[in-house]
Coordinates of C-alpha atoms and ligand atoms in Angstrom, one line a residue:
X1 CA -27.0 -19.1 38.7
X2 CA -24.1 -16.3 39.0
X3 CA -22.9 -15.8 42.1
X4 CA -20.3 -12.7 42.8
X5 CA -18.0 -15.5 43.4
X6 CA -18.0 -17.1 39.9
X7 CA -16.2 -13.8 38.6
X8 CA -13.3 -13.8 41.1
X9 CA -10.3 -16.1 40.4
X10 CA -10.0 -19.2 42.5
X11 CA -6.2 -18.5 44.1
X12 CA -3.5 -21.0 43.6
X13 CA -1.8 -22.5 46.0
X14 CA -4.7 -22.5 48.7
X15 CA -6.1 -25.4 50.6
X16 CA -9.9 -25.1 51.3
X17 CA -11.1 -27.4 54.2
X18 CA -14.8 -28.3 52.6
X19 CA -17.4 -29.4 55.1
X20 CA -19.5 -32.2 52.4
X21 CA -22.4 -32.6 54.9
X22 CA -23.3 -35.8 56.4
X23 CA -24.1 -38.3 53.3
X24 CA -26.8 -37.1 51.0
X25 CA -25.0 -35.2 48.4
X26 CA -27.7 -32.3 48.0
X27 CA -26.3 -31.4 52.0
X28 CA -22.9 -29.9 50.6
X29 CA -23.3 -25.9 50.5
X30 CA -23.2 -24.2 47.8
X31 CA -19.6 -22.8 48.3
X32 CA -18.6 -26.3 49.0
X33 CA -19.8 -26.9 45.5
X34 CA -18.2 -24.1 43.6
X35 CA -14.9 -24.7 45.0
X36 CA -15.1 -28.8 44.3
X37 CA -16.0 -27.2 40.5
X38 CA -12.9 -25.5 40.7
X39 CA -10.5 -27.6 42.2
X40 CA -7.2 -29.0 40.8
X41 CA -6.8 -31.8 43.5
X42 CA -9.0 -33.3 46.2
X43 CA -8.1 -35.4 49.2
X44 CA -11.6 -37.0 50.1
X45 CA -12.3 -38.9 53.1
X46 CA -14.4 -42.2 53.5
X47 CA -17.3 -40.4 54.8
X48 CA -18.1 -37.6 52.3
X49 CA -20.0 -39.1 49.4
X50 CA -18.2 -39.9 46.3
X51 CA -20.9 -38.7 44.2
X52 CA -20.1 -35.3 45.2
X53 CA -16.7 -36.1 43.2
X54 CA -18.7 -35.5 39.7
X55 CA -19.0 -31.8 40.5
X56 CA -14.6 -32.3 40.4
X57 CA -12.9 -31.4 36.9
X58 CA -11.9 -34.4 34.8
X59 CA -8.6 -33.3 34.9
X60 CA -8.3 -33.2 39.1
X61 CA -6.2 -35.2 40.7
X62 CA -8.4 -37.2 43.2
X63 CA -6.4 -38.6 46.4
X64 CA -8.5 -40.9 48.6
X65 CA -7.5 -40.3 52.2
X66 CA -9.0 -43.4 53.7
X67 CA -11.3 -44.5 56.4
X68 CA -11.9 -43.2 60.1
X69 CA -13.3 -45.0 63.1
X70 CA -11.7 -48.4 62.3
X71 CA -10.8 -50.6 59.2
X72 CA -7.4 -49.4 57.1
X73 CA -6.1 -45.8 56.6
X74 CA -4.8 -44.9 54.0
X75 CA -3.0 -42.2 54.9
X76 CA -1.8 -41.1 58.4
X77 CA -3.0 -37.8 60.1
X78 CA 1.0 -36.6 59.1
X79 CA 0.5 -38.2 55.9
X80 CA -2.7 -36.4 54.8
X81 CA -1.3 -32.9 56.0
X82 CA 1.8 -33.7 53.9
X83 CA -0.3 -33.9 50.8
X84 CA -2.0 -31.0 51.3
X85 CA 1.4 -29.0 52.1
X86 CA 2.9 -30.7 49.3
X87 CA 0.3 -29.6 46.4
X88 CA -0.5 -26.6 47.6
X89 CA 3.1 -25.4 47.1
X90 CA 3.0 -27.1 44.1
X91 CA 0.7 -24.3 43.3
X92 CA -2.4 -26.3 43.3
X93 CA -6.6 -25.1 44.4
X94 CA -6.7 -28.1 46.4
X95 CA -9.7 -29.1 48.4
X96 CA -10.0 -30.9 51.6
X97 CA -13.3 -32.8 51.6
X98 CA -14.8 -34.0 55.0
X99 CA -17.5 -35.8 56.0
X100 CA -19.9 -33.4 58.2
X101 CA -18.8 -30.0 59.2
X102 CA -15.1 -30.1 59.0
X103 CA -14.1 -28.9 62.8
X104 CA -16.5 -31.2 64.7
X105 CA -14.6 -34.0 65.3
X106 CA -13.1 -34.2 62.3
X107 CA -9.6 -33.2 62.7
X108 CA -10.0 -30.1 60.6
X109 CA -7.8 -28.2 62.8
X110 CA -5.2 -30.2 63.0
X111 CA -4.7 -29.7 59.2
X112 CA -4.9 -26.2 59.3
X113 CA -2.7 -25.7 62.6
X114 CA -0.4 -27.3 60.0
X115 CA -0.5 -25.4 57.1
X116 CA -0.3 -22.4 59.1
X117 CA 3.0 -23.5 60.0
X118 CA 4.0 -24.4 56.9
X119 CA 2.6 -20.6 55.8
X120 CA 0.0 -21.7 53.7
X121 CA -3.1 -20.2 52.7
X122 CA -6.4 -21.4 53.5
X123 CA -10.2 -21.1 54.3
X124 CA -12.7 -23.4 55.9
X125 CA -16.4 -24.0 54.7
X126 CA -18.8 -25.6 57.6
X127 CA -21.1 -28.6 56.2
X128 CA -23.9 -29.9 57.9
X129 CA -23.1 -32.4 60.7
X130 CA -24.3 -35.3 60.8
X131 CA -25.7 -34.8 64.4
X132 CA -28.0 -32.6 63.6
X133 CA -28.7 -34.7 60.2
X134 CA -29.1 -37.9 61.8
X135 CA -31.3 -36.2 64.5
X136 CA -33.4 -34.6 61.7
X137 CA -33.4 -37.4 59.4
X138 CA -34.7 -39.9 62.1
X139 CA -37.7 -37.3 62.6
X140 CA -35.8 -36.0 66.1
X141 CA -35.6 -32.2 67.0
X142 CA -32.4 -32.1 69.3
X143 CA -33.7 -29.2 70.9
X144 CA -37.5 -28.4 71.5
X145 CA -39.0 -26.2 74.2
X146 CA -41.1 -28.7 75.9
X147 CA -38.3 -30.8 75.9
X148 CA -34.8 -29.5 76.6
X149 CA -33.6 -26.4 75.7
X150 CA -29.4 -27.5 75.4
X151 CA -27.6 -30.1 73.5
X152 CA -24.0 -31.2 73.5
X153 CA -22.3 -32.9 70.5
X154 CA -19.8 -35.4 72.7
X155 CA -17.0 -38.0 71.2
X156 CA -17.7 -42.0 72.3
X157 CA -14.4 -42.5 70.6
X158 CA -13.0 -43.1 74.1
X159 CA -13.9 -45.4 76.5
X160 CA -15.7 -43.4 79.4
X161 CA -14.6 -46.4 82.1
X162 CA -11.3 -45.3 81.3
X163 CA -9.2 -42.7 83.2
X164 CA -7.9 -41.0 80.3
X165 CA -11.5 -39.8 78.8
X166 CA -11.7 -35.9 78.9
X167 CA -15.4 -35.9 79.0
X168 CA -16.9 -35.5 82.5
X169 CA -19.6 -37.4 81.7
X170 CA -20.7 -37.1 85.4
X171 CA -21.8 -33.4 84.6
X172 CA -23.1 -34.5 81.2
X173 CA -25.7 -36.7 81.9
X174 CA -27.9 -34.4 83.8
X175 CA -26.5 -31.3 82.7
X176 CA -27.6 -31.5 78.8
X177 CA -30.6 -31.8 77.7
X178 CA -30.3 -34.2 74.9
X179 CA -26.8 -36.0 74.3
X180 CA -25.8 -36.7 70.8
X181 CA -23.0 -39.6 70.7
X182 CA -20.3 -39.5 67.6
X183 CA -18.4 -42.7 67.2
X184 CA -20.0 -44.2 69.9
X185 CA -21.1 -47.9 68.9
X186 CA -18.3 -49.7 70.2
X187 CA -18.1 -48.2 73.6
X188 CA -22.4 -48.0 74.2
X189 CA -22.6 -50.3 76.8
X190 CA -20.0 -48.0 79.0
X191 CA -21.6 -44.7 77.6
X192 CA -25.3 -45.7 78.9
X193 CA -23.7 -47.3 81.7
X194 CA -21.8 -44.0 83.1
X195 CA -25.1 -42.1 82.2
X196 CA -27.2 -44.1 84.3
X197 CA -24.9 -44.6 87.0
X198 CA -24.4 -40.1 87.0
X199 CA -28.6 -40.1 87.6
X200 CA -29.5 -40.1 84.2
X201 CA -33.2 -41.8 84.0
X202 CA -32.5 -45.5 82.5
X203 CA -36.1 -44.8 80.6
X204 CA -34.8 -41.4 79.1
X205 CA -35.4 -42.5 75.0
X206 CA -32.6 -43.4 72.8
X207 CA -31.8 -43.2 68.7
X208 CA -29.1 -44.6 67.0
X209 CA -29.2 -44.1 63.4
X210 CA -26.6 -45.6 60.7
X211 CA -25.9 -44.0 57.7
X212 CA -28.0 -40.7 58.2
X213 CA -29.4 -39.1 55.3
X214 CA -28.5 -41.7 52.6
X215 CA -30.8 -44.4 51.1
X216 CA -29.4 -46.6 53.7
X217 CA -30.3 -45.1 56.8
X218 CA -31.5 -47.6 59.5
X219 CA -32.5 -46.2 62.6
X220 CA -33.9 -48.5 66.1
X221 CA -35.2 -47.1 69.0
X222 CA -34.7 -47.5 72.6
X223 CA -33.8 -46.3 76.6
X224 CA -30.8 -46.1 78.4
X225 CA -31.4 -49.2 79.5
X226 CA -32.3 -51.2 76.9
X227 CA -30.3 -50.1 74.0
X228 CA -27.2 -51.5 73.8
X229 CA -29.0 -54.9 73.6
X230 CA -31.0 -53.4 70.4
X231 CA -28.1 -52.2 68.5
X232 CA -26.6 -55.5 69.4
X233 CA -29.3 -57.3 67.8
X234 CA -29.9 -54.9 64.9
X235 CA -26.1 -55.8 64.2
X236 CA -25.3 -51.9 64.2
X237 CA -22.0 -51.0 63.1
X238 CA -20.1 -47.0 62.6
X239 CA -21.0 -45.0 61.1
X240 CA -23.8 -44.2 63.6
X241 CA -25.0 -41.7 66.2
X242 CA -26.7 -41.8 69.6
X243 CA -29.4 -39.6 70.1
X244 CA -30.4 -39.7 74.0
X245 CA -32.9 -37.4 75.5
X246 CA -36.8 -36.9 75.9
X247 CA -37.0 -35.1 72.1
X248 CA -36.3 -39.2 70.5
X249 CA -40.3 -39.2 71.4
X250 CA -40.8 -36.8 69.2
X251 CA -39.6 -39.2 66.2
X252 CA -42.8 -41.0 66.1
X253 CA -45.2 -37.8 65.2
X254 CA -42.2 -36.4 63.0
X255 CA -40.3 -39.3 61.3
X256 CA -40.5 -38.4 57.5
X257 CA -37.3 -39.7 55.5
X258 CA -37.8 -44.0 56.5
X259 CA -41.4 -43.2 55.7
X260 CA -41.3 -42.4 52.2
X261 CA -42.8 -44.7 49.6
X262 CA -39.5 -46.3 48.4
X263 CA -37.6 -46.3 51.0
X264 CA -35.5 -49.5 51.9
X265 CA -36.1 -49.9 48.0
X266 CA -33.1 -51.1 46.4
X267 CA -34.0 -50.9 43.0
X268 CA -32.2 -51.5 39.2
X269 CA -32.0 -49.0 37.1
X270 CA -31.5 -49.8 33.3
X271 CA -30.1 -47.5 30.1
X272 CA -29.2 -47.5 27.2
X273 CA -28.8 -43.9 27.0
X274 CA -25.9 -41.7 28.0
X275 CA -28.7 -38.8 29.5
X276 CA -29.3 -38.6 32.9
X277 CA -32.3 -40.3 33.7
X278 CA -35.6 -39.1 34.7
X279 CA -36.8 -42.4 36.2
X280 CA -33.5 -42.6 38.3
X281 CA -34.9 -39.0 39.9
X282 CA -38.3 -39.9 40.7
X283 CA -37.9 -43.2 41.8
X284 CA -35.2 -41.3 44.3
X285 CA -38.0 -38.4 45.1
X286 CA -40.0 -41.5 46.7
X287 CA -37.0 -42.4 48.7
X288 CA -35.6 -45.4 46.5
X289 CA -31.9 -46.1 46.4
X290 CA -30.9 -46.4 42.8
X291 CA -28.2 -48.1 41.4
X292 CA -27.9 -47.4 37.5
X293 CA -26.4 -49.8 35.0
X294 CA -25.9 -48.1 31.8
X295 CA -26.3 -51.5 29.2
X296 CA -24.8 -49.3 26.7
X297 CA -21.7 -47.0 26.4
X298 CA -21.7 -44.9 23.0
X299 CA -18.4 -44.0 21.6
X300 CA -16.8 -42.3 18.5
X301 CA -15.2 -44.8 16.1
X302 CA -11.9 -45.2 15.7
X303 CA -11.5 -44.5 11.8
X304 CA -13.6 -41.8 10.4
X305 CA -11.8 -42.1 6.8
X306 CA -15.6 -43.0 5.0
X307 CA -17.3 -40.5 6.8
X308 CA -14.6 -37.8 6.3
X309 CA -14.3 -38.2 2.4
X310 CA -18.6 -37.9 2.2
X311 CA -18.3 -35.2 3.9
X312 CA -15.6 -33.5 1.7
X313 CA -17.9 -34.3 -1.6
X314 CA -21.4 -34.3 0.3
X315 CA -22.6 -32.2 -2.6
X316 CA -22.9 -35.4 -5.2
X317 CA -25.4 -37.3 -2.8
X318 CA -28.6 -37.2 -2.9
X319 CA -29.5 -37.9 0.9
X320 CA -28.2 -38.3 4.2
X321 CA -30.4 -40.5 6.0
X322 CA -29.9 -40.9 10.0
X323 CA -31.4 -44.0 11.4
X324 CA -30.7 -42.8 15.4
X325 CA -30.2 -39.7 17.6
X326 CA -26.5 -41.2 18.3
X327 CA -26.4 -41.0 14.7
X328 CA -27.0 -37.5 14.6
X329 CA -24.9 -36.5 17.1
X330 CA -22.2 -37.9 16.5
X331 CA -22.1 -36.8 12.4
X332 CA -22.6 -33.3 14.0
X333 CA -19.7 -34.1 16.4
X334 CA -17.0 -35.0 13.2
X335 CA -18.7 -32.2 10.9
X336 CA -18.3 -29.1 13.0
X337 CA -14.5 -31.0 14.0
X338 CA -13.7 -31.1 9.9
X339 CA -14.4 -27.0 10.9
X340 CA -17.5 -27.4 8.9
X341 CA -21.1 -26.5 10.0
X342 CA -24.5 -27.0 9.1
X343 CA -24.4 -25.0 5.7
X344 CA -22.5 -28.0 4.6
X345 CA -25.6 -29.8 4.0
X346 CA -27.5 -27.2 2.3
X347 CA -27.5 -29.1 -1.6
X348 CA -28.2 -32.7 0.5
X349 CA -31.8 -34.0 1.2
X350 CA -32.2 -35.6 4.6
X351 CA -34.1 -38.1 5.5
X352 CA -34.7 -39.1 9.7
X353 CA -36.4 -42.8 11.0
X354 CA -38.4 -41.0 13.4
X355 CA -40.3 -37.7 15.2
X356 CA -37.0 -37.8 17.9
X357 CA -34.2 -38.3 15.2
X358 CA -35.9 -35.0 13.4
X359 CA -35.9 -33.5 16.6
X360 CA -32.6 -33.9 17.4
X361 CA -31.8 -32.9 14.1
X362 CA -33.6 -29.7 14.9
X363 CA -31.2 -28.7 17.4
X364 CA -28.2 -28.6 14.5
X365 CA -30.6 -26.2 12.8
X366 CA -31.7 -28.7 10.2
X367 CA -35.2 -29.4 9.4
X368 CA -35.7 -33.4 8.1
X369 CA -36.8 -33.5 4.5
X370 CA -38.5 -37.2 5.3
X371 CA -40.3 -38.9 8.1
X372 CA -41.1 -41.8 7.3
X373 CA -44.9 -42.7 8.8
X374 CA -43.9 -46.4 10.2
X375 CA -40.6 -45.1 12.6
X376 CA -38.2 -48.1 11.5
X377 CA -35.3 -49.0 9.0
X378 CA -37.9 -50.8 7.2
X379 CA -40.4 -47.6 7.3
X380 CA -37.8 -45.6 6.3
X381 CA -36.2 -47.8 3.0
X382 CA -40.2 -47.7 1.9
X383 CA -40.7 -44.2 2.0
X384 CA -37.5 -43.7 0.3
X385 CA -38.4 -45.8 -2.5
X386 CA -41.3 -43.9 -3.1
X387 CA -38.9 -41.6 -4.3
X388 CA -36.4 -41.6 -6.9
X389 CA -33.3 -43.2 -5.7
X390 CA -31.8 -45.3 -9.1
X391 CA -28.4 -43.8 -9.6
X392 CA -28.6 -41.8 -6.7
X393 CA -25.5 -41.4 -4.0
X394 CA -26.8 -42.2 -0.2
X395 CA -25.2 -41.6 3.0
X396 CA -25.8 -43.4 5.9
X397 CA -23.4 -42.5 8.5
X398 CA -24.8 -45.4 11.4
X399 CA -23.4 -47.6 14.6
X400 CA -20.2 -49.2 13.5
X401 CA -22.6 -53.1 13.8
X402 CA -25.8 -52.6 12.6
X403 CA -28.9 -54.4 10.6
X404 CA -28.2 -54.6 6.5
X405 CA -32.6 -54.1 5.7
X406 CA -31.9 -50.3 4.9
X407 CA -29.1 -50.5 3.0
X408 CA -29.7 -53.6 1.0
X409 CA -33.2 -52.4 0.2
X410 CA -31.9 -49.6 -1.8
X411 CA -29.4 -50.9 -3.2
X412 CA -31.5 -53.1 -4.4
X413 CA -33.4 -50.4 -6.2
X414 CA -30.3 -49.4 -7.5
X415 CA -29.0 -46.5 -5.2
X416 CA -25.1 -46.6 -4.6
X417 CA -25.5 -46.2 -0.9
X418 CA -22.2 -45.7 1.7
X419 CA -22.1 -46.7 5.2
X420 CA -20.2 -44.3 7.1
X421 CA -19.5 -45.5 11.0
X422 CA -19.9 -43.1 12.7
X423 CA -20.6 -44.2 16.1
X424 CA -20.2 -47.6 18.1
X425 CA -22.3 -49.2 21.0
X426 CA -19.9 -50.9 23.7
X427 CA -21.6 -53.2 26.1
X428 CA -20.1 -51.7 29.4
X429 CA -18.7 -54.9 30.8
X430 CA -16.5 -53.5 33.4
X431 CA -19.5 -53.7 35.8
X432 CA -20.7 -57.0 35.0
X433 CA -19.0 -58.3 38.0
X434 CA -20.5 -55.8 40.7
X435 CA -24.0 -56.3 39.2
X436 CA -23.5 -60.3 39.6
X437 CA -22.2 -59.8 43.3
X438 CA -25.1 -57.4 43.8
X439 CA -27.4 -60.1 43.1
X440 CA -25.6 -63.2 44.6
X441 CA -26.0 -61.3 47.3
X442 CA -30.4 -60.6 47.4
X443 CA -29.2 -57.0 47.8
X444 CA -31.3 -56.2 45.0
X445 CA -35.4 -55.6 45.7
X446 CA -36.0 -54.6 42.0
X447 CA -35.2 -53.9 38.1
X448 CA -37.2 -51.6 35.7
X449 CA -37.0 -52.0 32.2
X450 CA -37.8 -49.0 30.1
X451 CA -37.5 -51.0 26.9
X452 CA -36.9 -54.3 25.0
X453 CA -33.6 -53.1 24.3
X454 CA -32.7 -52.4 28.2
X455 CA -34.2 -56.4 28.8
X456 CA -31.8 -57.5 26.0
X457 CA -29.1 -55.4 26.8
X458 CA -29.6 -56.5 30.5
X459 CA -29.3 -59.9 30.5
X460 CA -26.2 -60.2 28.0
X461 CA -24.4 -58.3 30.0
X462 CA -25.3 -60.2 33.2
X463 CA -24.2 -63.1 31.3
X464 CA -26.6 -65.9 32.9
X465 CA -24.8 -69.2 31.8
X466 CA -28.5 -70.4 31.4
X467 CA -32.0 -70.2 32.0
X468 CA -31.4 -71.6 35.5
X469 CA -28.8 -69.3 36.9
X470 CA -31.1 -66.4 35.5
X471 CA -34.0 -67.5 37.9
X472 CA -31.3 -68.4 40.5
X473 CA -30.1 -64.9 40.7
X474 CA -33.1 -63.2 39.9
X475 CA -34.9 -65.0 42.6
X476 CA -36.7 -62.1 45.0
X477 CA -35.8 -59.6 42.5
X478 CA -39.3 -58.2 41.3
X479 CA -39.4 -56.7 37.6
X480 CA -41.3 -53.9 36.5
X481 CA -41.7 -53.0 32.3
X482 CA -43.0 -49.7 30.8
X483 CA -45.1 -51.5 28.0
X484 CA -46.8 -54.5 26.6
X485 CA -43.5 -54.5 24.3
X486 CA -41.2 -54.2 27.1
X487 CA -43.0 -57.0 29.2
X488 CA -42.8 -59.3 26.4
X489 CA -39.0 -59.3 26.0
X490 CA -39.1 -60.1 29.8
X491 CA -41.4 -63.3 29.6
X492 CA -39.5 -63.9 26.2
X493 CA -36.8 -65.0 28.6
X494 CA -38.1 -67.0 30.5
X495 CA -38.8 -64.1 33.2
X496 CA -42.1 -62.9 34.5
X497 CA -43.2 -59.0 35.1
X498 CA -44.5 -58.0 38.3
X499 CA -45.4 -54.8 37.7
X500 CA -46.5 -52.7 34.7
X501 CA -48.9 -49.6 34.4
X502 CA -51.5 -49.2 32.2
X503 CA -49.9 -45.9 30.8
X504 CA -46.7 -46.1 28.7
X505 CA -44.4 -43.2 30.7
X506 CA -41.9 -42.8 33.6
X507 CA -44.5 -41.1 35.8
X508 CA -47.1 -44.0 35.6
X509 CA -44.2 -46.4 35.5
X510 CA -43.2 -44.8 39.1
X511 CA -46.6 -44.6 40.3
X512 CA -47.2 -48.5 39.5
X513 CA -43.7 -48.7 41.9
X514 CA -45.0 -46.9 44.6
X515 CA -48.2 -48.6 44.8
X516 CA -46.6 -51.8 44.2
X517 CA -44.3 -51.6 47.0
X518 CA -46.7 -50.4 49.5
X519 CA -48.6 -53.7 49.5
X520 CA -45.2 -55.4 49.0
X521 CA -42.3 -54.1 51.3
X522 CA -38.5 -54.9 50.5
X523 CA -38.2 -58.6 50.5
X524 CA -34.0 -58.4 50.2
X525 CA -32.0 -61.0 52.1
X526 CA -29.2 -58.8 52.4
X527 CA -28.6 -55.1 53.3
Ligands
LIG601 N1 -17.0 -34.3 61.0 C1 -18.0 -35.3 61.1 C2 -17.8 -36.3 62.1 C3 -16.6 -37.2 61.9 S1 -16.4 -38.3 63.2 C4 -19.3 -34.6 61.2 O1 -19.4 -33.4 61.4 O2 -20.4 -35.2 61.1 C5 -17.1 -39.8 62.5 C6 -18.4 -40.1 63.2 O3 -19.4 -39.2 62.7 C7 -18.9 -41.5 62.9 O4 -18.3 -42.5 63.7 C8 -20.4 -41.3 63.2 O5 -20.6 -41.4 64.6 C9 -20.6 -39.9 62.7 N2 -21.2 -39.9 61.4 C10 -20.7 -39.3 60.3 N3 -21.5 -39.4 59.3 C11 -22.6 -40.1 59.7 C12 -23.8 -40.5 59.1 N4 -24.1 -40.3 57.8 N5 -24.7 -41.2 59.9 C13 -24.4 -41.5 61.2 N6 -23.3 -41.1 61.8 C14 -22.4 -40.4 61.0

């Protein structure tokens, strides 16, 4: 989409104070977005979601500014206004992300009170609060006209008891309609206590919710007199809200976010692909939270000094035979970076493993002279050897490790074949250990396997020291497989597959989910 804004310049040297909504990314605006696109350093707080840092330049500088309401900061108030002085006179597009709307309680003005001083340009884009997301996402409308017809967004942050609060909460509890409470956990039992004690009803409903509007939203329900001892039992800690007022009964006709299919669904999401994945968005449609462990990380070799001599005297082979879509890819990648294109190829037959490697191959412009009928290495060495191929020159740019079958077999029949590397699979490790803690930890409800290769991939890099551990850690965690194949690889080791549709795609694969987890709710030990 173009917006007028996409043609004018971002200015230099300006600090933009970004509301980033109240958790789920897709509640950022879209100005917040466009500027995070175009920044050159962000100072992020603890409560705006990191995944909005992907729409950030690789080349920003991200600053994390720390945590409110408790725990460590990072930064001071003076601190964080510093940095924000500091590279914006450096010249920098620097954007202040916030959690919520950026001047309801979140010190926005401070910052800018402070750049002002300092001369600074700025501007300020509101994000959704997370009142009135917590309010909606629970299934409460803060105002409503049988109801109430006022609200007032109020700070718990001090202790009402106390003489220094600045809230007159004697006026407050009968005066507004519904009440919504920011950083009010700790001091609850004094906040309903005051309310009660000013002639506020001690049946008028209650809400707290944690975490609004992300997969981990827990919400109870209660009055003014019985809820501290609910939050108390529910173990509720910040970030959280209070909702109090007669709209909270509202929740039970309107609640729609906790009542999705998945939600409360913690579920594993395996790939060996670099694409974005399609199950990862459907299974999140159905209100799943999905963490994705990408088994495989694909990366350019290091030495392209085969590859780059084929391609200088690509005229003397006979084929060029590509036994994956990384494959093609990444020959594309080196060719048009040798400042060649695909007119290279033009005297050069070429030969694909399967329907998506000649696709892929499409997209370069290039239409496969062979598909082999049986989409393997082996398929592929059979059909070639239907043709003639003693004498011939064969390129075979492939993963740096990879099976011999396709290159033995024709040189067996006499072809001078050359492996080119051209690409190389790396086992991301680096998350091994977060995966492991995951699981030590029953935070897990589910994994879904898309293919044998995802199983494999999977468990090597869990690293199980054996059979036991496996069950030990998988214990509670229930497995769904795309296919008969798929399923296979599971029980192959030693695991068993709860659930599998009868069609082979993502769609049925999410449907089995849904219905799966209907009859079976989360069973996880462990938020
Ligand atoms: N500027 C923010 C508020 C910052 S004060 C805004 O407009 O939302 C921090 C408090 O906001 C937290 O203690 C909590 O009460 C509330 N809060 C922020 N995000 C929340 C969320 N996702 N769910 C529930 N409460 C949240």
């Amino acid at each position: 989409m173009t917006t007028s804004q996409s043609s004018s310049p971002i200015p230099c040297g300006k600090v933009y104070l970004v509301g980033a909504g109240p958790g789920d990314p897709g509640l950022i605006t879209l100005r917040g977005k466009y500027l995070l696109e175009h920044a050159e350093v962000v100072v992020y707080d603890y409560l705006a979601n990191p995944k909005l840092l992907g729409y950030v330049p690789k080349d920003a500088k991200l600053i994390y500014a720390g945590k409110k309401g408790g725990g460590l900061h990072a930064f001071t108030q003076q601190g964080i206004n510093q940095l924000l002085i500091d590279h914006a006179k450096e010249g920098s597009m620097v954007v202040r992300l916030k959690g919520g709307d950026p001047f309801i309680f979140g010190r926005g003005a401070e910052e800018i009170e402070e750049l002002v001083r300092e001369g600074i340009d700025f501007e300020v884009v509101p994000g959704v609060t997370s009142a009135t997301a917590a309010a909606t996402y629970a299934g409460i409308p803060i105002t409503h006209r049988e109801y109430t017809a006022s609200v007032a967004f109020v700070t718990g942050h001090e202790d009402p008891t106390k003489k220094s609060s600045n809230i007159s909460w004697e006026k407050l509890a009968t005066g507004a309609g519904t009440i919504v409470v920011y950083m009010g956990i700790k001091t609850l039992p004094s906040i309903t206590k005051k309310l009660i004690e000013y002639g506020r009803s001690p049946d008028t409903p209650v809400a707290v919710v944690r975490w609004a509007s992300t997969p981990q939203q827990f919400s109870v329900e209660g009055t003014l007199a019985t809820i501290c001892e609910v939050v108390q039992k529910a173990d509720i800690k910040p970030p959280a809200l209070v909702i109090v007022g007669d709209v909270v009964k509202l929740r039970k006709t309107i609640d729609w976010f906790e009542r999705r299919p998945l939600f409360g669904q913690r579920i594993v999401v395996t790939r060996t692909r670099e694409q974005a994945s399609d199950l990862v968005v459907k299974l999140e449609e159905n209100g799943a939270e999905c963490l994705e462990y990408s088994t495989i990380h694909i990366e350019p070799v290091e030495d392209y000094t085969i590859l780059d001599q084929a391609l200088g005297e690509i005229d003397s082979y006979s084929w060029i035979l590509f036994t994956s879509l990384n494959a093609v890819t990444y020959f594309f990648k080196r060719l048009h970076e040798k400042g060649y294109d695909s007119r290279k190829l033009a005297a050069t037959k070429i030969a694909v493993v399967g329907r998506a490697t000649g696709e892929e191959l499409l997209k370069y412009g290039v239409r496969a002279d062979l598909i082999p009928e049986q989409f393997t290495g082996k398929g592929l060495a059979e059909a070639l050897l239907q043709t003639e191929v003693k004498g011939n020159r064969i390129l075979l740019p492939r993963a740096l490790k990879a099976t011999e079958i396709l290159p033995e077999a024709l040189t067996d029949a006499g072809a001078m074949v050359t492996i080119a590397p051209t690409y190389q699979n790396i086992p991301p490790q680096g998350r091994r250990e977060e995966l492991r803690d995951q699981l030590e930890a029953g935070s897990v409800d589910m994994i879904t396997f898309t293919s044998s290769s995802t199983v494999s991939n999977f468990l090597s890099m869990l690293g199980a020291a054996d059979g036991q551990e496996l069950q030990r850690l998988l214990n509670n965690v229930r497995i769904a497989a795309i296919g008969p194949i798929t399923a296979e690889t599971v029980r192959d080791n030693g695991l068993s597959v709860d659930i599998q549709p009868e069609r082979y795609t993502i769609d049925d694969m999410v449907q089995a989910i849904v219905c799966y987890a209907k009859d079976n709710p989360s069973q996880r030990t462990k938020g």
